[in-house]
Amino acid sequence: MHLTFTRSPLDHAGIRRTDPGFIDACLGHPQARAVLLAGGDVVLSPEGEPQILHPAQAAEFPLQPPGPVFLGLQDETPWFAASVEPGATPPGLDFRRATMVAEPDIAAILGRARAILSWHGRRRHCSNCGAENAPAEGGTKLVCPACGTEHFPRTDPSVIMLPFSGERCVMGRQPAWPPGLFATLAGFMEPGETIEEACAREVAEETGLKVISSRYIASQPWPFPSTLMIGLLAEIEPGEPVAADDIEEARWFTRDEVRELYEGPMMRWGPPHYSISRLLIETWLKGG
Ligand SMILES: [Zn+2]
C-alpha cells in the first residue's frame, strides 16, 4: 500500500539550498512550480485540481510571510509553496479531502508544503528573544537577526499502534468518531522516551494493558500540522481493557470482527491508503 504523504518525489537539496544563488535560480527556472494553500487548505484551479503556478505567478497573490518557500527538486524541477492571505482567493478545498484524491506525488508535495507553511505561521518571532525572524535557505529555516538563533521546521513524533494478543487485538474509540468506529491507539512521544517506551506508556494510559514487546512496521508524515506517525504492532498481556485518557471505549476484537469493521465503518471514514492505522490493521490481519 502506498501511504498518502509518503514516498515524496522531492530531493530537498539540503546542501545546494544553502546557496542563495541556487534559490534565485530555482525561482527563475522556467519550469518551476508552486502550490498555494489558504488557511491550511488547498487552493484549486478552475478545473478543480490543486492550483499549480510558476512562483512568479504565485507572487502576484497577496502572500503571507515569507512568500514562496522552497520545497525541493523533482528531478531538476524546483517546487515551492506559499500561503495566500485570508480572502485573497475563494476558500480552498479541505486539505484532507484534497489530498485523499490527489495524485500520490502531489499529495506528498502538499504534505511537505503544509507542514512547513504552518510552521512559518507559528514561528514569525524568535522563541529566544522575540525579534522577528528572517527566512534563510529558501524558507526551509529561519534565523533571528537579533540573537542569531536558528529555527528549523518542527516534526512531532507520535506513536500509533495496534495492541494484540494471540488471535485478538484491542482497539479504542474517541468520542468525536462516527458511531461504531474503533481504531488503533496513538499518542505523542514525550522527551526522554524511546519509541518502544512511548508505545508501552500510551497503551497503558489508554487501556490499562501491559505491552510485552513492540515491533516497528512503518511511518507516515501527518501534516496536521507536523506530526510523524510511527506505526507499531504491540504484543500485550491478556486482560480487560479499561478506557481512559482520550479513549471513551476500548475492547478486544477477533480477526473476523476486525475484518467487518475494516470493510464497514473504516471504509466510510476514508480510503485505506490515507492512514497508517489501516496499514497496521491490514498487517496484523495478514498475520504480520
Ligand atoms: Zn532571537
PDB file of C-alpha atoms and ligand atoms in Angstrom:
ATOM      1  CA  MET A   1       0.000   0.000   0.000  1.00  0.00           C
ATOM      2  CA  HIS A   2       1.334   3.458  -0.916  1.00  0.00           C
ATOM      3  CA  LEU A   3       0.509   5.525   2.153  1.00  0.00           C
ATOM      4  CA  THR A   4      -0.524   9.116   1.432  1.00  0.00           C
ATOM      5  CA  PHE A   5       2.234  11.693   2.191  1.00  0.00           C
ATOM      6  CA  THR A   6       4.987   9.049   1.838  1.00  0.00           C
ATOM      7  CA  ARG A   7       7.488   8.466  -0.997  1.00  0.00           C
ATOM      8  CA  SER A   8       7.767  12.154  -1.832  1.00  0.00           C
ATOM      9  CA  PRO A   9       9.363  12.720  -5.252  1.00  0.00           C
ATOM     10  CA  LEU A  10      11.290  15.716  -3.895  1.00  0.00           C
ATOM     11  CA  ASP A  11      15.022  15.983  -3.311  1.00  0.00           C
ATOM     12  CA  HIS A  12      15.194  18.576  -0.522  1.00  0.00           C
ATOM     13  CA  ALA A  13      18.589  19.749  -1.889  1.00  0.00           C
ATOM     14  CA  GLY A  14      19.821  20.307   1.665  1.00  0.00           C
ATOM     15  CA  ILE A  15      23.345  21.344   0.617  1.00  0.00           C
ATOM     16  CA  ARG A  16      22.533  23.261  -2.568  1.00  0.00           C
ATOM     17  CA  ARG A  17      19.784  25.326  -0.921  1.00  0.00           C
ATOM     18  CA  THR A  18      22.346  26.975   1.385  1.00  0.00           C
ATOM     19  CA  ASP A  19      23.478  28.961  -1.700  1.00  0.00           C
ATOM     20  CA  PRO A  20      21.172  31.999  -2.207  1.00  0.00           C
ATOM     21  CA  GLY A  21      22.103  31.958  -5.900  1.00  0.00           C
ATOM     22  CA  PHE A  22      20.669  28.448  -6.172  1.00  0.00           C
ATOM     23  CA  ILE A  23      17.329  29.539  -4.668  1.00  0.00           C
ATOM     24  CA  ASP A  24      17.189  32.543  -7.024  1.00  0.00           C
ATOM     25  CA  ALA A  25      17.908  30.280  -9.997  1.00  0.00           C
ATOM     26  CA  CYS A  26      15.124  27.917  -8.844  1.00  0.00           C
ATOM     27  CA  LEU A  27      12.665  30.818  -8.532  1.00  0.00           C
ATOM     28  CA  GLY A  28      13.547  31.891 -12.077  1.00  0.00           C
ATOM     29  CA  HIS A  29      13.530  28.380 -13.555  1.00  0.00           C
ATOM     30  CA  PRO A  30      11.001  28.351 -16.416  1.00  0.00           C
ATOM     31  CA  GLN A  31       9.502  25.046 -15.222  1.00  0.00           C
ATOM     32  CA  ALA A  32       9.413  25.989 -11.503  1.00  0.00           C
ATOM     33  CA  ARG A  33       6.140  25.179  -9.777  1.00  0.00           C
ATOM     34  CA  ALA A  34       4.346  26.469  -6.720  1.00  0.00           C
ATOM     35  CA  VAL A  35       1.351  25.149  -4.800  1.00  0.00           C
ATOM     36  CA  LEU A  36      -0.863  27.533  -2.856  1.00  0.00           C
ATOM     37  CA  LEU A  37      -2.520  26.960   0.495  1.00  0.00           C
ATOM     38  CA  ALA A  38      -5.184  29.151   2.093  1.00  0.00           C
ATOM     39  CA  GLY A  39      -5.681  28.744   5.815  1.00  0.00           C
ATOM     40  CA  GLY A  40      -4.073  25.298   5.544  1.00  0.00           C
ATOM     41  CA  ASP A  41      -6.480  24.227   2.789  1.00  0.00           C
ATOM     42  CA  VAL A  42      -5.657  23.673  -0.876  1.00  0.00           C
ATOM     43  CA  VAL A  43      -6.279  26.457  -3.404  1.00  0.00           C
ATOM     44  CA  LEU A  44      -7.846  24.906  -6.503  1.00  0.00           C
ATOM     45  CA  SER A  45      -7.573  25.733 -10.196  1.00  0.00           C
ATOM     46  CA  PRO A  46     -10.759  26.439 -12.210  1.00  0.00           C
ATOM     47  CA  GLU A  47     -10.610  22.727 -13.194  1.00  0.00           C
ATOM     48  CA  GLY A  48     -10.888  21.734  -9.535  1.00  0.00           C
ATOM     49  CA  GLU A  49      -7.315  20.409  -9.270  1.00  0.00           C
ATOM     50  CA  PRO A  50      -4.719  21.746  -6.793  1.00  0.00           C
ATOM     51  CA  GLN A  51      -3.598  25.096  -8.220  1.00  0.00           C
ATOM     52  CA  ILE A  52      -0.030  24.799  -9.549  1.00  0.00           C
ATOM     53  CA  LEU A  53       1.594  28.005 -10.794  1.00  0.00           C
ATOM     54  CA  HIS A  54       5.006  29.397 -11.568  1.00  0.00           C
ATOM     55  CA  PRO A  55       6.387  31.040  -8.376  1.00  0.00           C
ATOM     56  CA  ALA A  56       6.315  34.414 -10.191  1.00  0.00           C
ATOM     57  CA  GLN A  57       2.549  33.959 -10.776  1.00  0.00           C
ATOM     58  CA  ALA A  58       2.085  32.821  -7.171  1.00  0.00           C
ATOM     59  CA  ALA A  59       3.841  36.010  -6.014  1.00  0.00           C
ATOM     60  CA  GLU A  60       1.070  38.066  -7.680  1.00  0.00           C
ATOM     61  CA  PHE A  61      -1.281  36.916  -4.891  1.00  0.00           C
ATOM     62  CA  PRO A  62      -1.036  38.656  -1.520  1.00  0.00           C
ATOM     63  CA  LEU A  63       1.127  36.072   0.281  1.00  0.00           C
ATOM     64  CA  GLN A  64       1.777  35.555   3.953  1.00  0.00           C
ATOM     65  CA  PRO A  65       5.417  35.817   5.069  1.00  0.00           C
ATOM     66  CA  PRO A  66       7.894  34.623   3.992  1.00  0.00           C
ATOM     67  CA  GLY A  67       6.354  34.283   0.484  1.00  0.00           C
ATOM     68  CA  PRO A  68       7.242  31.283  -1.695  1.00  0.00           C
ATOM     69  CA  VAL A  69       9.111  28.621   0.316  1.00  0.00           C
ATOM     70  CA  PHE A  70      11.445  26.165  -1.421  1.00  0.00           C
ATOM     71  CA  LEU A  71      10.275  22.555  -1.062  1.00  0.00           C
ATOM     72  CA  GLY A  72      12.807  20.711  -3.193  1.00  0.00           C
ATOM     73  CA  LEU A  73      13.554  19.401  -6.677  1.00  0.00           C
ATOM     74  CA  GLN A  74      11.563  16.813  -8.598  1.00  0.00           C
ATOM     75  CA  ASP A  75      14.307  15.678 -10.954  1.00  0.00           C
ATOM     76  CA  GLU A  76      15.541  19.203 -11.743  1.00  0.00           C
ATOM     77  CA  THR A  77      12.135  20.901 -11.469  1.00  0.00           C
ATOM     78  CA  PRO A  78      12.010  23.209  -8.428  1.00  0.00           C
ATOM     79  CA  TRP A  79       8.873  23.173  -6.286  1.00  0.00           C
ATOM     80  CA  PHE A  80       7.741  25.965  -3.992  1.00  0.00           C
ATOM     81  CA  ALA A  81       4.726  26.565  -1.743  1.00  0.00           C
ATOM     82  CA  ALA A  82       3.091  29.678  -0.402  1.00  0.00           C
ATOM     83  CA  SER A  83       0.199  30.668   1.871  1.00  0.00           C
ATOM     84  CA  VAL A  84      -2.183  33.286   0.496  1.00  0.00           C
ATOM     85  CA  GLU A  85      -3.600  35.956   2.790  1.00  0.00           C
ATOM     86  CA  PRO A  86      -7.130  35.182   4.040  1.00  0.00           C
ATOM     87  CA  GLY A  87      -9.752  36.248   1.492  1.00  0.00           C
ATOM     88  CA  ALA A  88      -7.247  36.551  -1.390  1.00  0.00           C
ATOM     89  CA  THR A  89      -8.737  33.501  -3.122  1.00  0.00           C
ATOM     90  CA  PRO A  90     -12.041  31.636  -2.820  1.00  0.00           C
ATOM     91  CA  PRO A  91     -11.865  29.275   0.202  1.00  0.00           C
ATOM     92  CA  GLY A  92      -9.572  26.324  -0.507  1.00  0.00           C
ATOM     93  CA  LEU A  93     -10.638  22.691  -0.534  1.00  0.00           C
ATOM     94  CA  ASP A  94     -10.324  20.998   2.859  1.00  0.00           C
ATOM     95  CA  PHE A  95      -6.750  19.672   2.983  1.00  0.00           C
ATOM     96  CA  ARG A  96      -7.814  16.144   3.943  1.00  0.00           C
ATOM     97  CA  ARG A  97     -10.366  15.899   1.169  1.00  0.00           C
ATOM     98  CA  ALA A  98      -7.962  17.366  -1.393  1.00  0.00           C
ATOM     99  CA  THR A  99      -5.117  15.007  -0.515  1.00  0.00           C
ATOM    100  CA  MET A 100      -7.355  11.922  -0.310  1.00  0.00           C
ATOM    101  CA  VAL A 101      -7.960  12.179  -4.063  1.00  0.00           C
ATOM    102  CA  ALA A 102      -4.746  13.883  -5.264  1.00  0.00           C
ATOM    103  CA  GLU A 103      -2.064  12.014  -7.229  1.00  0.00           C
ATOM    104  CA  PRO A 104       0.352  10.437  -4.683  1.00  0.00           C
ATOM    105  CA  ASP A 105       3.263  12.685  -5.756  1.00  0.00           C
ATOM    106  CA  ILE A 106       1.139  15.824  -5.430  1.00  0.00           C
ATOM    107  CA  ALA A 107      -0.255  14.705  -2.052  1.00  0.00           C
ATOM    108  CA  ALA A 108       3.294  14.187  -0.740  1.00  0.00           C
ATOM    109  CA  ILE A 109       4.363  17.622  -2.026  1.00  0.00           C
ATOM    110  CA  LEU A 110       1.265  19.203  -0.443  1.00  0.00           C
ATOM    111  CA  GLY A 111       2.042  17.427   2.835  1.00  0.00           C
ATOM    112  CA  ARG A 112       5.542  18.883   2.982  1.00  0.00           C
ATOM    113  CA  ALA A 113       4.126  22.278   1.975  1.00  0.00           C
ATOM    114  CA  ARG A 114       1.511  22.284   4.739  1.00  0.00           C
ATOM    115  CA  ALA A 115       3.949  21.253   7.480  1.00  0.00           C
ATOM    116  CA  ILE A 116       6.475  23.967   6.562  1.00  0.00           C
ATOM    117  CA  LEU A 117       3.931  26.725   5.918  1.00  0.00           C
ATOM    118  CA  SER A 118       2.032  26.113   9.156  1.00  0.00           C
ATOM    119  CA  TRP A 119       5.368  26.275  10.995  1.00  0.00           C
ATOM    120  CA  HIS A 120       6.063  29.656   9.363  1.00  0.00           C
ATOM    121  CA  GLY A 121       2.640  30.824  10.522  1.00  0.00           C
ATOM    122  CA  ARG A 122       3.514  29.973  14.132  1.00  0.00           C
ATOM    123  CA  ARG A 123       7.178  30.969  14.209  1.00  0.00           C
ATOM    124  CA  ARG A 124       7.090  34.581  12.992  1.00  0.00           C
ATOM    125  CA  HIS A 125       9.090  35.638  16.048  1.00  0.00           C
ATOM    126  CA  CYS A 126      12.217  34.236  17.661  1.00  0.00           C
ATOM    127  CA  SER A 127      11.377  31.981  20.606  1.00  0.00           C
ATOM    128  CA  ASN A 128      14.640  33.022  22.246  1.00  0.00           C
ATOM    129  CA  CYS A 129      14.412  36.838  22.186  1.00  0.00           C
ATOM    130  CA  GLY A 130      11.114  37.770  20.486  1.00  0.00           C
ATOM    131  CA  ALA A 131      12.604  39.616  17.489  1.00  0.00           C
ATOM    132  CA  GLU A 132      11.109  38.987  14.054  1.00  0.00           C
ATOM    133  CA  ASN A 133      12.764  36.013  12.328  1.00  0.00           C
ATOM    134  CA  ALA A 134      14.184  36.218   8.804  1.00  0.00           C
ATOM    135  CA  PRO A 135      13.889  33.339   6.313  1.00  0.00           C
ATOM    136  CA  ALA A 136      17.041  31.573   5.098  1.00  0.00           C
ATOM    137  CA  GLU A 137      17.748  28.767   2.634  1.00  0.00           C
ATOM    138  CA  GLY A 138      14.574  29.422   0.683  1.00  0.00           C
ATOM    139  CA  GLY A 139      12.447  29.483   3.844  1.00  0.00           C
ATOM    140  CA  THR A 140      13.470  25.980   4.927  1.00  0.00           C
ATOM    141  CA  LYS A 141      14.796  27.621   8.088  1.00  0.00           C
ATOM    142  CA  LEU A 142      14.513  30.909   9.967  1.00  0.00           C
ATOM    143  CA  VAL A 143      17.299  32.913  11.558  1.00  0.00           C
ATOM    144  CA  CYS A 144      16.844  35.565  14.232  1.00  0.00           C
ATOM    145  CA  PRO A 145      18.684  38.739  13.121  1.00  0.00           C
ATOM    146  CA  ALA A 146      18.912  39.961  16.732  1.00  0.00           C
ATOM    147  CA  CYS A 147      20.337  36.958  18.602  1.00  0.00           C
ATOM    148  CA  GLY A 148      21.388  34.660  15.764  1.00  0.00           C
ATOM    149  CA  THR A 149      19.262  31.677  16.864  1.00  0.00           C
ATOM    150  CA  GLU A 150      18.418  29.323  14.005  1.00  0.00           C
ATOM    151  CA  HIS A 151      14.909  27.840  13.885  1.00  0.00           C
ATOM    152  CA  PHE A 152      14.047  24.708  11.910  1.00  0.00           C
ATOM    153  CA  PRO A 153      10.632  23.373  10.869  1.00  0.00           C
ATOM    154  CA  ARG A 154       9.454  21.033  13.608  1.00  0.00           C
ATOM    155  CA  THR A 155       8.386  17.424  13.338  1.00  0.00           C
ATOM    156  CA  ASP A 156       6.484  15.974  16.293  1.00  0.00           C
ATOM    157  CA  PRO A 157       6.931  12.209  16.614  1.00  0.00           C
ATOM    158  CA  SER A 158       3.859  10.277  17.629  1.00  0.00           C
ATOM    159  CA  VAL A 159       3.443   6.544  18.159  1.00  0.00           C
ATOM    160  CA  ILE A 160       0.460   4.724  16.677  1.00  0.00           C
ATOM    161  CA  MET A 161      -0.054   1.067  17.476  1.00  0.00           C
ATOM    162  CA  LEU A 162      -2.309  -1.924  17.270  1.00  0.00           C
ATOM    163  CA  PRO A 163      -2.055  -3.936  20.519  1.00  0.00           C
ATOM    164  CA  PHE A 164      -2.700  -7.669  20.131  1.00  0.00           C
ATOM    165  CA  SER A 165      -2.522 -10.960  21.985  1.00  0.00           C
ATOM    166  CA  GLY A 166      -2.820 -14.241  20.136  1.00  0.00           C
ATOM    167  CA  GLU A 167      -5.710 -14.076  17.688  1.00  0.00           C
ATOM    168  CA  ARG A 168      -7.279 -10.921  19.090  1.00  0.00           C
ATOM    169  CA  CYS A 169      -6.408  -7.229  19.093  1.00  0.00           C
ATOM    170  CA  VAL A 170      -7.518  -4.222  21.125  1.00  0.00           C
ATOM    171  CA  MET A 171      -8.882  -1.075  19.527  1.00  0.00           C
ATOM    172  CA  GLY A 172     -10.318   2.067  21.031  1.00  0.00           C
ATOM    173  CA  ARG A 173     -12.663   4.830  20.018  1.00  0.00           C
ATOM    174  CA  GLN A 174     -12.664   8.565  20.656  1.00  0.00           C
ATOM    175  CA  PRO A 175     -15.917  10.400  21.460  1.00  0.00           C
ATOM    176  CA  ALA A 176     -15.802  12.508  18.254  1.00  0.00           C
ATOM    177  CA  TRP A 177     -15.620   9.484  15.924  1.00  0.00           C
ATOM    178  CA  PRO A 178     -18.590   8.229  13.876  1.00  0.00           C
ATOM    179  CA  PRO A 179     -20.716   5.610  15.703  1.00  0.00           C
ATOM    180  CA  GLY A 180     -19.314   2.102  15.598  1.00  0.00           C
ATOM    181  CA  LEU A 181     -15.809   3.137  14.601  1.00  0.00           C
ATOM    182  CA  PHE A 182     -12.848   1.752  16.537  1.00  0.00           C
ATOM    183  CA  ALA A 183      -9.208   2.123  15.510  1.00  0.00           C
ATOM    184  CA  THR A 184      -5.590   1.916  16.604  1.00  0.00           C
ATOM    185  CA  LEU A 185      -4.302   3.786  19.665  1.00  0.00           C
ATOM    186  CA  ALA A 186      -1.960   6.757  19.315  1.00  0.00           C
ATOM    187  CA  GLY A 187      -0.223   9.497  21.215  1.00  0.00           C
ATOM    188  CA  PHE A 188       2.674  11.924  21.117  1.00  0.00           C
ATOM    189  CA  MET A 189       6.095  10.836  22.275  1.00  0.00           C
ATOM    190  CA  GLU A 190       7.499  12.544  25.345  1.00  0.00           C
ATOM    191  CA  PRO A 191      11.069  13.742  25.940  1.00  0.00           C
ATOM    192  CA  GLY A 192      13.324  11.030  27.331  1.00  0.00           C
ATOM    193  CA  GLU A 193      11.393   8.134  25.800  1.00  0.00           C
ATOM    194  CA  THR A 194      12.313   5.531  23.242  1.00  0.00           C
ATOM    195  CA  ILE A 195       9.694   4.675  20.617  1.00  0.00           C
ATOM    196  CA  GLU A 196       9.025   1.357  22.403  1.00  0.00           C
ATOM    197  CA  GLU A 197       8.612   3.100  25.773  1.00  0.00           C
ATOM    198  CA  ALA A 198       6.181   5.625  24.311  1.00  0.00           C
ATOM    199  CA  CYS A 199       4.187   2.766  22.803  1.00  0.00           C
ATOM    200  CA  ALA A 200       4.014   0.924  26.162  1.00  0.00           C
ATOM    201  CA  ARG A 201       3.082   4.104  28.042  1.00  0.00           C
ATOM    202  CA  GLU A 202       0.303   5.068  25.608  1.00  0.00           C
ATOM    203  CA  VAL A 203      -1.210   1.566  25.631  1.00  0.00           C
ATOM    204  CA  ALA A 204      -1.136   1.574  29.454  1.00  0.00           C
ATOM    205  CA  GLU A 205      -2.634   5.082  29.676  1.00  0.00           C
ATOM    206  CA  GLU A 206      -5.441   4.436  27.211  1.00  0.00           C
ATOM    207  CA  THR A 207      -6.359   0.826  28.123  1.00  0.00           C
ATOM    208  CA  GLY A 208      -4.528  -0.154  31.317  1.00  0.00           C
ATOM    209  CA  LEU A 209      -2.942  -3.086  29.426  1.00  0.00           C
ATOM    210  CA  LYS A 210       0.727  -4.055  29.563  1.00  0.00           C
ATOM    211  CA  VAL A 211       2.913  -4.231  26.446  1.00  0.00           C
ATOM    212  CA  ILE A 212       5.289  -7.235  26.290  1.00  0.00           C
ATOM    213  CA  SER A 213       7.095  -6.184  23.092  1.00  0.00           C
ATOM    214  CA  SER A 214       6.520  -3.967  20.087  1.00  0.00           C
ATOM    215  CA  ARG A 215       7.679  -4.039  16.505  1.00  0.00           C
ATOM    216  CA  TYR A 216       8.121  -1.131  14.108  1.00  0.00           C
ATOM    217  CA  ILE A 217       6.120  -1.507  10.888  1.00  0.00           C
ATOM    218  CA  ALA A 218       6.188   1.827   9.011  1.00  0.00           C
ATOM    219  CA  SER A 219       5.897   5.587   9.446  1.00  0.00           C
ATOM    220  CA  GLN A 220       3.857   8.344   7.850  1.00  0.00           C
ATOM    221  CA  PRO A 221       4.276  12.121   7.815  1.00  0.00           C
ATOM    222  CA  TRP A 222       0.962  13.554   9.026  1.00  0.00           C
ATOM    223  CA  PRO A 223       0.784  17.288   8.222  1.00  0.00           C
ATOM    224  CA  PHE A 224      -1.903  18.252  10.791  1.00  0.00           C
ATOM    225  CA  PRO A 225       0.166  20.244  11.390  1.00  0.00           C
ATOM    226  CA  SER A 226       3.549  18.482  11.571  1.00  0.00           C
ATOM    227  CA  THR A 227       3.390  15.015  13.108  1.00  0.00           C
ATOM    228  CA  LEU A 228       5.397  11.934  12.153  1.00  0.00           C
ATOM    229  CA  MET A 229       3.288   8.840  12.869  1.00  0.00           C
ATOM    230  CA  ILE A 230       5.486   5.896  13.910  1.00  0.00           C
ATOM    231  CA  GLY A 231       3.482   2.699  13.437  1.00  0.00           C
ATOM    232  CA  LEU A 232       3.946  -0.426  15.571  1.00  0.00           C
ATOM    233  CA  LEU A 233       2.341  -3.747  16.342  1.00  0.00           C
ATOM    234  CA  ALA A 234       2.407  -4.256  20.111  1.00  0.00           C
ATOM    235  CA  GLU A 235       2.086  -7.654  21.768  1.00  0.00           C
ATOM    236  CA  ILE A 236       0.282  -7.216  25.080  1.00  0.00           C
ATOM    237  CA  GLU A 237      -0.612  -9.322  28.104  1.00  0.00           C
ATOM    238  CA  PRO A 238      -4.228 -10.521  28.052  1.00  0.00           C
ATOM    239  CA  GLY A 239      -6.570  -8.596  30.340  1.00  0.00           C
ATOM    240  CA  GLU A 240      -9.691  -6.484  30.348  1.00  0.00           C
ATOM    241  CA  PRO A 241      -9.070  -3.036  28.794  1.00  0.00           C
ATOM    242  CA  VAL A 242     -10.154  -0.024  30.845  1.00  0.00           C
ATOM    243  CA  ALA A 243     -10.633   3.000  28.594  1.00  0.00           C
ATOM    244  CA  ALA A 244      -9.048   6.229  29.833  1.00  0.00           C
ATOM    245  CA  ASP A 245      -7.343   9.392  28.595  1.00  0.00           C
ATOM    246  CA  ASP A 246      -8.892  10.448  25.240  1.00  0.00           C
ATOM    247  CA  ILE A 247     -10.436   6.985  24.658  1.00  0.00           C
ATOM    248  CA  GLU A 248     -14.096   6.505  25.642  1.00  0.00           C
ATOM    249  CA  GLU A 249     -14.250   2.774  24.933  1.00  0.00           C
ATOM    250  CA  ALA A 250     -11.655   0.069  24.271  1.00  0.00           C
ATOM    251  CA  ARG A 251     -12.263  -3.606  23.666  1.00  0.00           C
ATOM    252  CA  TRP A 252     -10.960  -6.837  22.188  1.00  0.00           C
ATOM    253  CA  PHE A 253     -11.722  -7.757  18.573  1.00  0.00           C
ATOM    254  CA  THR A 254     -11.388 -11.104  16.810  1.00  0.00           C
ATOM    255  CA  ARG A 255      -9.934 -11.162  13.292  1.00  0.00           C
ATOM    256  CA  ASP A 256     -13.458 -11.590  11.850  1.00  0.00           C
ATOM    257  CA  GLU A 257     -14.735  -8.608  13.834  1.00  0.00           C
ATOM    258  CA  VAL A 258     -11.776  -6.526  12.628  1.00  0.00           C
ATOM    259  CA  ARG A 259     -12.473  -7.513   9.001  1.00  0.00           C
ATOM    260  CA  GLU A 260     -16.105  -6.455   9.426  1.00  0.00           C
ATOM    261  CA  LEU A 261     -15.057  -3.113  10.893  1.00  0.00           C
ATOM    262  CA  TYR A 262     -12.422  -2.650   8.185  1.00  0.00           C
ATOM    263  CA  GLU A 263     -14.896  -3.142   5.367  1.00  0.00           C
ATOM    264  CA  GLY A 264     -17.661  -1.102   7.050  1.00  0.00           C
ATOM    265  CA  PRO A 265     -17.112   1.964   9.252  1.00  0.00           C
ATOM    266  CA  MET A 266     -13.415   2.338   8.341  1.00  0.00           C
ATOM    267  CA  MET A 267     -14.110   2.408   4.587  1.00  0.00           C
ATOM    268  CA  ARG A 268     -16.771   5.060   5.138  1.00  0.00           C
ATOM    269  CA  TRP A 269     -14.241   7.092   7.133  1.00  0.00           C
ATOM    270  CA  GLY A 270     -11.676   7.381   4.350  1.00  0.00           C
ATOM    271  CA  PRO A 271      -9.633   5.434   1.796  1.00  0.00           C
ATOM    272  CA  PRO A 272      -7.256   2.746   3.161  1.00  0.00           C
ATOM    273  CA  HIS A 273      -4.143   4.433   1.756  1.00  0.00           C
ATOM    274  CA  TYR A 274      -4.792   7.602   3.757  1.00  0.00           C
ATOM    275  CA  SER A 275      -3.848   6.494   7.250  1.00  0.00           C
ATOM    276  CA  ILE A 276      -1.143   4.292   8.700  1.00  0.00           C
ATOM    277  CA  SER A 277      -3.786   2.984  11.119  1.00  0.00           C
ATOM    278  CA  ARG A 278      -5.205   0.920   8.280  1.00  0.00           C
ATOM    279  CA  LEU A 279      -1.780  -0.352   7.234  1.00  0.00           C
ATOM    280  CA  LEU A 280      -1.204  -1.613  10.796  1.00  0.00           C
ATOM    281  CA  ILE A 281      -4.598  -3.308  10.875  1.00  0.00           C
ATOM    282  CA  GLU A 282      -4.007  -4.885   7.447  1.00  0.00           C
ATOM    283  CA  THR A 283      -0.551  -6.073   8.506  1.00  0.00           C
ATOM    284  CA  TRP A 284      -1.993  -7.748  11.597  1.00  0.00           C
ATOM    285  CA  LEU A 285      -4.908  -9.272   9.646  1.00  0.00           C
ATOM    286  CA  LYS A 286      -2.406 -10.828   7.231  1.00  0.00           C
ATOM    287  CA  GLY A 287      -0.614 -12.355  10.215  1.00  0.00           C
ATOM    288  CA  GLY A 288       2.337  -9.933  10.060  1.00  0.00           C
TER     289      GLY A 288
HETATM  290 ZN    ZN B   1      16.356  35.978  18.740  1.00  0.00          ZN
END
